[in-house]
CSV table of C-alpha atoms in Angstrom, one decimal:
chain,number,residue,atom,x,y,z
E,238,UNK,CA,-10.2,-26.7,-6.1
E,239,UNK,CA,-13.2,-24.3,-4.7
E,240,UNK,CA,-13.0,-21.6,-2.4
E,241,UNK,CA,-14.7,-23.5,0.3
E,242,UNK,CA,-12.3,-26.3,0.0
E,243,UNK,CA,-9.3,-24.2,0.1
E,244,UNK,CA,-10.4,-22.5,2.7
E,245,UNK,CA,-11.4,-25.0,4.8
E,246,UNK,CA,-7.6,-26.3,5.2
E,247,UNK,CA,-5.5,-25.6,8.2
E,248,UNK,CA,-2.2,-23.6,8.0
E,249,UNK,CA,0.7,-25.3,7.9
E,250,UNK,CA,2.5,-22.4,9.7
E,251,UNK,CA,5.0,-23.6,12.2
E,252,UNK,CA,6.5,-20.6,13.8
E,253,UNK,CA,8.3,-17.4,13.5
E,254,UNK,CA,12.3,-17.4,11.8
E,255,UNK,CA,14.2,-14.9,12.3
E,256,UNK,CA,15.9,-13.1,9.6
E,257,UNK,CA,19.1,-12.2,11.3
E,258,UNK,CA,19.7,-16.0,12.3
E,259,UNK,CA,17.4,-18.3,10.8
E,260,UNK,CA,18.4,-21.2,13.2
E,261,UNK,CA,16.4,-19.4,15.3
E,262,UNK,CA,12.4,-20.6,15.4
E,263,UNK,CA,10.1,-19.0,18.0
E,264,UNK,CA,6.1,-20.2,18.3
E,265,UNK,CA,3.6,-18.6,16.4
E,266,UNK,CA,2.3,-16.4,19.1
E,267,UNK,CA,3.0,-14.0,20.7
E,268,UNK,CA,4.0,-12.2,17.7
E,269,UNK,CA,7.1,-11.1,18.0
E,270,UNK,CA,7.2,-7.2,16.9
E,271,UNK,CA,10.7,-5.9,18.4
E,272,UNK,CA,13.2,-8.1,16.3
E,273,UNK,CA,14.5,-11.2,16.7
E,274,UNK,CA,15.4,-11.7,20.6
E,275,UNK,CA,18.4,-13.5,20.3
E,276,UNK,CA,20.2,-12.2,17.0
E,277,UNK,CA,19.1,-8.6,17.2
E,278,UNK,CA,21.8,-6.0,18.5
E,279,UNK,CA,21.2,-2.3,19.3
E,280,UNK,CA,22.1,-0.9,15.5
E,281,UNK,CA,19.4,-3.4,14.2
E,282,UNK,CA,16.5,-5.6,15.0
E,283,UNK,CA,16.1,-7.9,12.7
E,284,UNK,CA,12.5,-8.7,11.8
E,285,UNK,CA,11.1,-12.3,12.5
E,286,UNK,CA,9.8,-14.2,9.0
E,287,UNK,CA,6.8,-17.3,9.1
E,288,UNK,CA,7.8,-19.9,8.3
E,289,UNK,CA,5.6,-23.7,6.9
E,290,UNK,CA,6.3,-27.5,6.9
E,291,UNK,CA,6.0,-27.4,3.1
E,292,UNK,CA,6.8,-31.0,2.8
E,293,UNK,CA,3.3,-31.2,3.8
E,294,UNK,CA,1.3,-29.2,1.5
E,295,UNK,CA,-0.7,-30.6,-1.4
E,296,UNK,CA,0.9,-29.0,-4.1
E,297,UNK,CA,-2.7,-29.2,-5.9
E,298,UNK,CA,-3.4,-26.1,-4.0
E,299,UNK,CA,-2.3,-24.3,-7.2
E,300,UNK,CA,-4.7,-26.1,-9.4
E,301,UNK,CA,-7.2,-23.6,-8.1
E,302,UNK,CA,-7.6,-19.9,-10.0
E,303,UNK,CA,-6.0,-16.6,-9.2
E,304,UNK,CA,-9.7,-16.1,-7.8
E,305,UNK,CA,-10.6,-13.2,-4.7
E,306,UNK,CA,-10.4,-14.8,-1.1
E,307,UNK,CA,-6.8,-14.9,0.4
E,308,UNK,CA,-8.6,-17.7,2.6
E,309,UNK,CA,-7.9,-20.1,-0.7
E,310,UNK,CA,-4.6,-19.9,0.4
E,311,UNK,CA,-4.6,-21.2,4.2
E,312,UNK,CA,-2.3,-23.5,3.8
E,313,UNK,CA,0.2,-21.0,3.1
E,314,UNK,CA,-1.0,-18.2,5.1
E,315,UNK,CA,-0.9,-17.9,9.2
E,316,UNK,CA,-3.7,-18.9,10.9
E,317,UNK,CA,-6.8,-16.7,9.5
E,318,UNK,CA,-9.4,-15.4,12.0
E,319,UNK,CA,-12.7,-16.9,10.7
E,320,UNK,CA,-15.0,-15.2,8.8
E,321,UNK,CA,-12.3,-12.0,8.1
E,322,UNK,CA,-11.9,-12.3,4.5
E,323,UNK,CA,-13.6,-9.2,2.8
E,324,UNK,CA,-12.5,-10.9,-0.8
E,325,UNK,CA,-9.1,-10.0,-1.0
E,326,UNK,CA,-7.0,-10.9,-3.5
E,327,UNK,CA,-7.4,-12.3,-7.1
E,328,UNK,CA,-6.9,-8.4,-8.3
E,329,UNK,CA,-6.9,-8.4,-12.4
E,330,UNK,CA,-3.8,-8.6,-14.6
E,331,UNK,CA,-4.0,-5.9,-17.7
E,332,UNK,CA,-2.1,-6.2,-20.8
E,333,UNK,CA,-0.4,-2.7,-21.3
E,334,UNK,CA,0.8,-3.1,-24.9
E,335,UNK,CA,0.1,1.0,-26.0
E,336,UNK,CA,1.5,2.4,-22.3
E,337,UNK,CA,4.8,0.1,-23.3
E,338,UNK,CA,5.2,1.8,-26.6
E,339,UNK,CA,4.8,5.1,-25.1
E,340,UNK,CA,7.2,4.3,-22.4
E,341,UNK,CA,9.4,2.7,-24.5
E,342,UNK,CA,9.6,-0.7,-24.1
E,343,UNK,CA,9.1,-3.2,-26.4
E,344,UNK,CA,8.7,-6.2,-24.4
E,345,UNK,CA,5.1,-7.5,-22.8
E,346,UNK,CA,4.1,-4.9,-20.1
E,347,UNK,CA,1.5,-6.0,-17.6
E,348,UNK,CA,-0.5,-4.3,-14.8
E,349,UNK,CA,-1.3,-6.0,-11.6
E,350,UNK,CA,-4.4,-3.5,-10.3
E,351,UNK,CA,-4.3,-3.9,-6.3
E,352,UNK,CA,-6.4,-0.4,-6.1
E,353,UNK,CA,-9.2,-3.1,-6.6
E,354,UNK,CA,-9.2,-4.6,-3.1
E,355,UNK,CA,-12.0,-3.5,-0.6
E,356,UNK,CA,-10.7,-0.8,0.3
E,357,UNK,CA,-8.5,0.0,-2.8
E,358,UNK,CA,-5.3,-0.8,-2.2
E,359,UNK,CA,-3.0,-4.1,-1.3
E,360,UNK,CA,-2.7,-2.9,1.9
E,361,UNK,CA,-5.7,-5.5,3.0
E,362,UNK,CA,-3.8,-8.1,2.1
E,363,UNK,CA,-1.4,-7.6,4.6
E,364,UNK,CA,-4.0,-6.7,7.2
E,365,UNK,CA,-5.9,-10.0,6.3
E,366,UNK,CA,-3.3,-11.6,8.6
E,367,UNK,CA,-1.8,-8.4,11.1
E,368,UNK,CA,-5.6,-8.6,11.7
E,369,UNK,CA,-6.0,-12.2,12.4
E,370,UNK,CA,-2.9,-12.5,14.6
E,371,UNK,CA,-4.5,-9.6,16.7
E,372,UNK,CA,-7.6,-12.3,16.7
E,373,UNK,CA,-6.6,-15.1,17.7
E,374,UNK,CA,-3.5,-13.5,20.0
E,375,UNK,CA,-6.5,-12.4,22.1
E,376,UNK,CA,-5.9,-8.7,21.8
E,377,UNK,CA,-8.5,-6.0,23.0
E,378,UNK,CA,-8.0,-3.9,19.3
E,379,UNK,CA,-5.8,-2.8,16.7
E,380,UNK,CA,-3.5,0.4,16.5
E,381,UNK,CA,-1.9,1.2,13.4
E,382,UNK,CA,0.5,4.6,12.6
E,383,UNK,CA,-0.5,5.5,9.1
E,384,UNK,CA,-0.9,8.3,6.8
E,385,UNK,CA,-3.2,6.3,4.6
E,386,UNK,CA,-4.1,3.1,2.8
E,387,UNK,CA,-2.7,0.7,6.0
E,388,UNK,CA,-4.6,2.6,8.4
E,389,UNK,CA,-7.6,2.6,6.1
E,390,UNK,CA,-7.2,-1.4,5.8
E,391,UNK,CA,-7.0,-2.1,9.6
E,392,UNK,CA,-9.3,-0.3,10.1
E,393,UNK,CA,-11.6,-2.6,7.9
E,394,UNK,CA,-10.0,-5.8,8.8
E,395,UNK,CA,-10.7,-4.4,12.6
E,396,UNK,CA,-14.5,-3.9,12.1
E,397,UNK,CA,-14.8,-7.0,10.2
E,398,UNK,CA,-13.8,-9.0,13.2
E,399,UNK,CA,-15.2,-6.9,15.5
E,400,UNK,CA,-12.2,-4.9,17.7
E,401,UNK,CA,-11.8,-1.2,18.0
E,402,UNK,CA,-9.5,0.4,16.1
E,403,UNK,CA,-6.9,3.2,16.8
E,404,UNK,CA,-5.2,4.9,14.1
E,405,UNK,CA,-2.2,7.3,14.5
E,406,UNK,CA,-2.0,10.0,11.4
E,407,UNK,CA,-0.2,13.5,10.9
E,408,UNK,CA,-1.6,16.7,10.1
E,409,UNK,CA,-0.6,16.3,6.5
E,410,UNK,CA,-2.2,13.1,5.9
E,411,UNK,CA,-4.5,13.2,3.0
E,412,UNK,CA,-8.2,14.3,3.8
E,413,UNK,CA,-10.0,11.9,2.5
E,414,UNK,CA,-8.6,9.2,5.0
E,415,UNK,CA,-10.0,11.2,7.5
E,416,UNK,CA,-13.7,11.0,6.2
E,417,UNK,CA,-13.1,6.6,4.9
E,418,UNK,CA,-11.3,5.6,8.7
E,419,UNK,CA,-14.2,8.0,10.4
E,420,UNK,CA,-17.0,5.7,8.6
E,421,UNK,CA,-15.5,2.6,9.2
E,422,UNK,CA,-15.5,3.1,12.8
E,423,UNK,CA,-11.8,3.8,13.9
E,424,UNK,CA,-10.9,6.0,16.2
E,425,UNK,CA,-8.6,8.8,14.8
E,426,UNK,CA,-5.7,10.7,16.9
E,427,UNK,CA,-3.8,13.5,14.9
E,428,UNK,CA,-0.4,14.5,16.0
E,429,UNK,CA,3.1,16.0,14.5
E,430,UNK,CA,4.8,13.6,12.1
E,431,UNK,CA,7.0,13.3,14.7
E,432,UNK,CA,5.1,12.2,17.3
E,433,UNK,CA,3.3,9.1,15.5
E,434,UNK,CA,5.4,6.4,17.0
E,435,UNK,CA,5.8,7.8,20.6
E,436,UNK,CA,2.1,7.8,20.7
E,437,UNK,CA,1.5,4.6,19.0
E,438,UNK,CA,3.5,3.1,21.7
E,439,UNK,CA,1.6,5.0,24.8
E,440,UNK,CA,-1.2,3.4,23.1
E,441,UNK,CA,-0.3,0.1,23.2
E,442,UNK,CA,1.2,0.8,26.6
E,443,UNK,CA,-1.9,1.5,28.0
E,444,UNK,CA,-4.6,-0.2,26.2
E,445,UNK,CA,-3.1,-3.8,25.5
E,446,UNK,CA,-3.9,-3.0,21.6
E,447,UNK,CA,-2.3,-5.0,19.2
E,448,UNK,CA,-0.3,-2.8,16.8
E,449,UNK,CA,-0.3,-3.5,13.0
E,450,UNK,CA,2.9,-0.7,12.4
E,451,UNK,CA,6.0,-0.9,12.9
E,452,UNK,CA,7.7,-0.1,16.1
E,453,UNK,CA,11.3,-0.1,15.5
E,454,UNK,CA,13.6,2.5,13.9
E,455,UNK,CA,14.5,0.1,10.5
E,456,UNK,CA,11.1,-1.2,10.3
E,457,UNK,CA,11.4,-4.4,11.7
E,458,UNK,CA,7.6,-5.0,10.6
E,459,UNK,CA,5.1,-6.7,11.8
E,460,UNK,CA,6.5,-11.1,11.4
E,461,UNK,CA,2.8,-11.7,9.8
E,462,UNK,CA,1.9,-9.2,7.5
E,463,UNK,CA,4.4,-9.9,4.0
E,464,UNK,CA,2.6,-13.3,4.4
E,465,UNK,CA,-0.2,-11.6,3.2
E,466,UNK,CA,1.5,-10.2,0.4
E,467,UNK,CA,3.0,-13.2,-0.9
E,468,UNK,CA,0.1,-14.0,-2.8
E,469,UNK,CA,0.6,-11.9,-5.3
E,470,UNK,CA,2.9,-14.1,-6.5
E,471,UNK,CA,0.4,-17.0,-6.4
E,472,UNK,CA,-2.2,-15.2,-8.4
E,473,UNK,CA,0.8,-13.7,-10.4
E,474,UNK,CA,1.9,-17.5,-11.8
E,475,UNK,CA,-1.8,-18.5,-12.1
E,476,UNK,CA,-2.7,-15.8,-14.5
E,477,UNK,CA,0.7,-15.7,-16.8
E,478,UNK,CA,-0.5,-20.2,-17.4
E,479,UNK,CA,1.8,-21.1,-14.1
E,480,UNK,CA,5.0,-19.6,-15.3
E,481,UNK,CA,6.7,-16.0,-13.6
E,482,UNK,CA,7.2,-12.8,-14.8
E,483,UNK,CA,10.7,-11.8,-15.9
E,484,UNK,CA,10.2,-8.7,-13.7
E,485,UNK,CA,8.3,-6.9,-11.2
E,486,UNK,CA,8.5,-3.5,-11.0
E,487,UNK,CA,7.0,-2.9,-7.0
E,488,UNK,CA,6.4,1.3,-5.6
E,489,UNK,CA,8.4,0.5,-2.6
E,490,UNK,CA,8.3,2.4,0.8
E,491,UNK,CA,9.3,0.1,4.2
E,492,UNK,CA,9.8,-2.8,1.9
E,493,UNK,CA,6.7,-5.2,3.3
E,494,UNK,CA,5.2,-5.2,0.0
E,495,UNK,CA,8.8,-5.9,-1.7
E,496,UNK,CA,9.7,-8.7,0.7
E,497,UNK,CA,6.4,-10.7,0.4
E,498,UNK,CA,6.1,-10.6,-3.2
E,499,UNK,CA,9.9,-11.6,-3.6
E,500,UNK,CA,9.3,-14.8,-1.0
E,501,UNK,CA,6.1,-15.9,-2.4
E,502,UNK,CA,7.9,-16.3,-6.0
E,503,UNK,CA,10.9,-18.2,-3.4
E,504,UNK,CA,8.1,-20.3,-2.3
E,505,UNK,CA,6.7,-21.5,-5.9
E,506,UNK,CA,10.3,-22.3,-6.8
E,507,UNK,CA,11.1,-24.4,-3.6
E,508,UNK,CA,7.9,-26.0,-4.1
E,509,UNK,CA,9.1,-27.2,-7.7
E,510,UNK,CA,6.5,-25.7,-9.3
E,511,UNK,CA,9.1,-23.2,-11.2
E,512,UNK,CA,12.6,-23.0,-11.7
E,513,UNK,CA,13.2,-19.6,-11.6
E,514,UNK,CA,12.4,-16.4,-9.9
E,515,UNK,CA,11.7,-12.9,-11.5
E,516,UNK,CA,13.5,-9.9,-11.0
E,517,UNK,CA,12.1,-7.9,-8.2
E,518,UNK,CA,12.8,-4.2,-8.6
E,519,UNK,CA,12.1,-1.6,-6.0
E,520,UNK,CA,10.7,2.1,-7.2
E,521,UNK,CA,11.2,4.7,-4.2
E,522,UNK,CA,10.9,8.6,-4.9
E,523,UNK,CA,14.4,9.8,-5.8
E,524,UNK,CA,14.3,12.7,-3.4
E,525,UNK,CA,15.0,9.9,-0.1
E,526,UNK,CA,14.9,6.6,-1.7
E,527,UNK,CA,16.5,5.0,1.6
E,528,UNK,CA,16.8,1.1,0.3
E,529,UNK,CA,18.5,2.1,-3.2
E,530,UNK,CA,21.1,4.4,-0.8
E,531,UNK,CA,21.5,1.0,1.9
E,532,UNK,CA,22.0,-1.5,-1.3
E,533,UNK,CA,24.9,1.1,-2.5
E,534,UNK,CA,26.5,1.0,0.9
E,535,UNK,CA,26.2,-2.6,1.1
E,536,UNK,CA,24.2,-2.2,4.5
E,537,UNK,CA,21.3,-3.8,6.5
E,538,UNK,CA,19.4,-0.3,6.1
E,539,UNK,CA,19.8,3.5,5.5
E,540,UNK,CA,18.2,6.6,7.2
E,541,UNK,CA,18.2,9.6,4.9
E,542,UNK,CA,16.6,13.3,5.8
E,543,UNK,CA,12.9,13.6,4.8
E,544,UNK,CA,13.1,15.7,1.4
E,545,UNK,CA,10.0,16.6,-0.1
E,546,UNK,CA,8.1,14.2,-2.7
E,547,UNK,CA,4.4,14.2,-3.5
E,548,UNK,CA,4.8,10.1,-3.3
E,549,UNK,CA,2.9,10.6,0.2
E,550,UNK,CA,2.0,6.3,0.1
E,551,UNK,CA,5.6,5.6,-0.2
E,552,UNK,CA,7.7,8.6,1.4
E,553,UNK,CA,9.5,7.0,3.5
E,554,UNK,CA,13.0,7.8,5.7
E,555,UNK,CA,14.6,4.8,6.6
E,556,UNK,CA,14.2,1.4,5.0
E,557,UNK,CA,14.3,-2.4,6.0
E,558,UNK,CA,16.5,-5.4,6.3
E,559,UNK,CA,13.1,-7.2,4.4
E,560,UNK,CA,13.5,-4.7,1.9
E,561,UNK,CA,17.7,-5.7,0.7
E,562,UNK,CA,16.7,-9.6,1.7
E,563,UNK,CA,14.2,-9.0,-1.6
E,564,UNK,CA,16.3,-7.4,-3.8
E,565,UNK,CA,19.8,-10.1,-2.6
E,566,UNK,CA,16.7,-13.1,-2.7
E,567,UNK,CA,16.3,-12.4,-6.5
E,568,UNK,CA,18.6,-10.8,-7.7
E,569,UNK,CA,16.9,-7.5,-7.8
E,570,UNK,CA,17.5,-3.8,-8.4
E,571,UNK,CA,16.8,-0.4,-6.3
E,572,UNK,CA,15.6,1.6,-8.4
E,573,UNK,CA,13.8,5.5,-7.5
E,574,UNK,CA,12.1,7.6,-9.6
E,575,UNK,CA,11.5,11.6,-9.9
E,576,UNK,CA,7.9,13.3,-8.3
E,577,UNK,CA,7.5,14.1,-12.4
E,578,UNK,CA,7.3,10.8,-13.2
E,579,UNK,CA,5.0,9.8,-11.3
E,580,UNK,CA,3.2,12.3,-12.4
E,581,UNK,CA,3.8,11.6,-15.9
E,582,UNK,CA,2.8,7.9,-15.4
E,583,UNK,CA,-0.5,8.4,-13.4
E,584,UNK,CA,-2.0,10.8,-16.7
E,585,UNK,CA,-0.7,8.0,-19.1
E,586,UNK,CA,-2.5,4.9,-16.6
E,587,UNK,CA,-5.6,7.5,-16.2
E,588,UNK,CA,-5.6,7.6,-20.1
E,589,UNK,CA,-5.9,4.0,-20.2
E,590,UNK,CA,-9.0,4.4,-18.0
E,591,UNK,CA,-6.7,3.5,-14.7
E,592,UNK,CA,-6.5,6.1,-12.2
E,593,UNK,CA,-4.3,5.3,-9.4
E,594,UNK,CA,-2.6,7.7,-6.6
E,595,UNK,CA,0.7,9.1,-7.8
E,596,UNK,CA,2.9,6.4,-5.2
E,597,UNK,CA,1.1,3.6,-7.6
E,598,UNK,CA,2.7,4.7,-10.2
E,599,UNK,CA,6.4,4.4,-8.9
E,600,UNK,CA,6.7,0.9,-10.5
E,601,UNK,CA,5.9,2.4,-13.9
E,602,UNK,CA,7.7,5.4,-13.2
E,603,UNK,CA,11.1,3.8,-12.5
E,604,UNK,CA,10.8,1.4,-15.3
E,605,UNK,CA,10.6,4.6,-18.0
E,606,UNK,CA,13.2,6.2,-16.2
E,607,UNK,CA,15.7,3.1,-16.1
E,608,UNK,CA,14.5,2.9,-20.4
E,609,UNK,CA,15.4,6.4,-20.9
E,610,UNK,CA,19.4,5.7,-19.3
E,611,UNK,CA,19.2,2.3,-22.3
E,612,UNK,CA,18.7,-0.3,-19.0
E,613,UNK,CA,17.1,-3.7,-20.3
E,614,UNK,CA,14.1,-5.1,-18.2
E,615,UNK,CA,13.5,-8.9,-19.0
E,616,UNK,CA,9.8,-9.4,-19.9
E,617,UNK,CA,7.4,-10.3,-19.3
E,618,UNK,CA,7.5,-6.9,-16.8
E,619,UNK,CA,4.8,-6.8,-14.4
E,620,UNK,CA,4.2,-3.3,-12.6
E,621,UNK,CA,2.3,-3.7,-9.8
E,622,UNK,CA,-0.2,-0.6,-9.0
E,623,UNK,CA,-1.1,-0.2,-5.2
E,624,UNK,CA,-3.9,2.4,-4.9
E,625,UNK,CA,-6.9,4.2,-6.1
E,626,UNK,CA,-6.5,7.8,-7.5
E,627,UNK,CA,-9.2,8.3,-5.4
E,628,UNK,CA,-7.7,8.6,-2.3
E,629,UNK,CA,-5.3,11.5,-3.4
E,630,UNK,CA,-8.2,13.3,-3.4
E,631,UNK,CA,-9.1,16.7,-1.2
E,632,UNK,CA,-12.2,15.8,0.7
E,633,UNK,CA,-14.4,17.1,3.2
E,634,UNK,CA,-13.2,16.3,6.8
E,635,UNK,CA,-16.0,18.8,8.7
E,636,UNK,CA,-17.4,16.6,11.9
E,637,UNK,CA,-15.1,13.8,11.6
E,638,UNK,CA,-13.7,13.9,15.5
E,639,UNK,CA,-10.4,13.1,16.3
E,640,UNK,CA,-8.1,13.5,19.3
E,641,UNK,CA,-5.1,15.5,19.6
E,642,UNK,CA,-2.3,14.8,22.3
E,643,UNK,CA,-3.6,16.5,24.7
E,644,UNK,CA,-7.0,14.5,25.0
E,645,UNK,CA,-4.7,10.8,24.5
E,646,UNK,CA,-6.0,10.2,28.2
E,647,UNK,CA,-9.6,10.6,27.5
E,648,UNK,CA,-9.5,8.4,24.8
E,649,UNK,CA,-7.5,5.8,27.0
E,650,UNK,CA,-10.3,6.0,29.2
E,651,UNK,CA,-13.2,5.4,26.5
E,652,UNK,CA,-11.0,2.6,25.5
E,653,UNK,CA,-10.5,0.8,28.5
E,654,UNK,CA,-7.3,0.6,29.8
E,655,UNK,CA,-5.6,-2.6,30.2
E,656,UNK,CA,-6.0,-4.4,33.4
């Protein structure tokens, strides 16, 4: 199947499921971004999952390659704006045979590179379709709270399709986003850490922007953007000759990235195209590491206090119901791993001619730690790595504006408010 074939196929998305109480379908739009509606109490909102009329897909949709394009995959995806693909996707797979010897394993290790998307990490993926629902939803732009690669990737996905962009970041965000969301057009507000969400949501309140973050205190998540995400699994089967990985190691902070890798391998087996799924294993930074905590308590989701890590991508205080569903769905482990680890693991990848930030190392990171205490991985272990080194970088931010809190009105204004 070519690209232009696959692509030219309509999704066979029929509506949002909620998590909490799958009984529950909703329509496709509006995207639903507060929880499920009816099975979401105070404590939790439970976030809202796509779901397909897979009796009707032509399973030859997989005779295709693990090729760039997330568009190849319409019939699996939500409806895609047209003309948004930036070639997404089909990131290489990299045999790691003298990295596992040096970590100690002595199974097949392999490296799923997502620092190889356009703008270097998976985080497009998932904006491919928080992007596309903003589209087609009819929304005036995009806001996104992010210290990083997600706001770098909407803003992208934003220009591509032509909407402003707003994007939401803390003093301590890395520089070099500063610089990368200036030149790709966004619009950039700095505020305390605190003050991220609060201001998001003014945002939103005021402009009609369609936000591609999270606006709940578990991370509830945007319904379309795992979808995205999934296809890592896709490309993951095509390149290992249509069979799964015995694990996936995943550097885990809300749990999107988790969540749509672990129901993209659900989807292959439903389909019948495999009998089995992989283990999916979460890596957080040990100091918070919110998910492994919530799995130990047996509970929907875990708030912990905001300890210092250098994992910036993935330091994160509170986790996700998506985030256990993964690890329940296949039979999964929470695993963290220590800021020296990563540290450890981003020298040995850089060695290998792979330089990634240190958060794209977690997977790699908890899988040596886990060796070292005599746990057994099933191989072969795929450790997926998120994001280019380059973006840990210091870099020069003179003349990039932004706005502060106090001048949130004026940039209301040059947005347009919404009528």
């Amino acid at each position: 199947m070519t690209v232009s074939a696959a692509s030219q196929k309509a999704s066979l998305a029929i509506g949002q499921r909620s998590l909490g109480d799958p009984s529950q379908l909703f329509p496709l739009q509006p995207a639903l971004l507060m929880g499920c509606p009816v099975s979401s109490t105070a404590e939790m909102q439970y976030p809202l999952d796509i779901d397909y009329a897979y009796d009707k897909l032509d399973l030859s949709l997989f005779d295709q390659g693990a090729l760039a394009g997330l568009d190849r995959w319409a019939p699996l995806l939500p409806p895609l704006a047209p003309g948004i693909s930036l070639g997404e996707g089909g990131t290489p797979l990299i045999q790691a045979d003298k990295l596992a010897r040096e970590i100690g394993f002595d199974g097949e290790l392999l490296l799923k590179d997502e620092s190889r998307n356009p703008t270097w990490s998976h985080k497009d993926r998932l904006n491919l379709c928080t992007v596309s629902a903003a589209k087609l939803g009819g929304a005036r732009g995009i806001a996104a709270a992010s210290s990083g690669n997600h706001g770098a990737a909407a803003a992208a996905y934003a220009a591509r399709v032509g909407l402003p962009c707003v994007v939401v970041t803390s003093p301590g965000a890395q520089p070099a986003f500063r610089q990368f969301l200036h030149n790709l057009g966004a619009h950039l507000v700095i505020v305390p850490t605190e003050r991220r969400w609060p201001v998001l949501n003014r945002l939103i309140e005021q402009t009609g922007f369609f936000p591609v973050s999270n606006l709940t205190r578990y991370h509830t998540g945007n319904p379309f953007g795992p979808e995205g995400y999934k296809t890592i699994a896709y490309e993951l089967f095509l390149q290992l000759g249509r069979r799964v990985p015995g694990t996936v190691m995943i550097p885990t902070g809300y749990g999107e990235l988790l969540y749509g890798v672990a129901k993209g391998f659900a989807e292959l087996k439903r389909l019948g195209l495999t009998d089995r799924m992989p283990r999916i294993a979460s890596a957080e930074p040990e100091a918070r590491g919110p998910l492994a905590r919530a799995l130990r308590s047996n509970a929907a989701a875990m708030e912990v206090e905001a300890a210092p890590t250098i994992a910036a991508g993935i330091a994160c205080t509170v986790s996700s119901f998506r985030g256990v569903e993964a690890i329940r769905l296949s039979n999964g482990r929470a695993m963290t791993c220590s800021d020296d680890g990563l540290i450890d693991l981003r020298s040995k990848l850089a060695h290998m001619g792979l330089y990634q930030e240190l958060s794209g190392s977690a997977g790699l990171a908890a899988l040596q730690a886990g060796l070292r205490r005599g746990e057994r991985f099933e191989g072969p272990v795929v450790a997926i790595l998120t994001s280019s080194g380059l973006k840990d970088l210091r870099a020069e931010t003179d003349g990039v504006p932004f706005a502060d809190e106090a001048g949130l009105e004026a940039l209301i204004d040059q947005l347009g408010r919404k009528a």
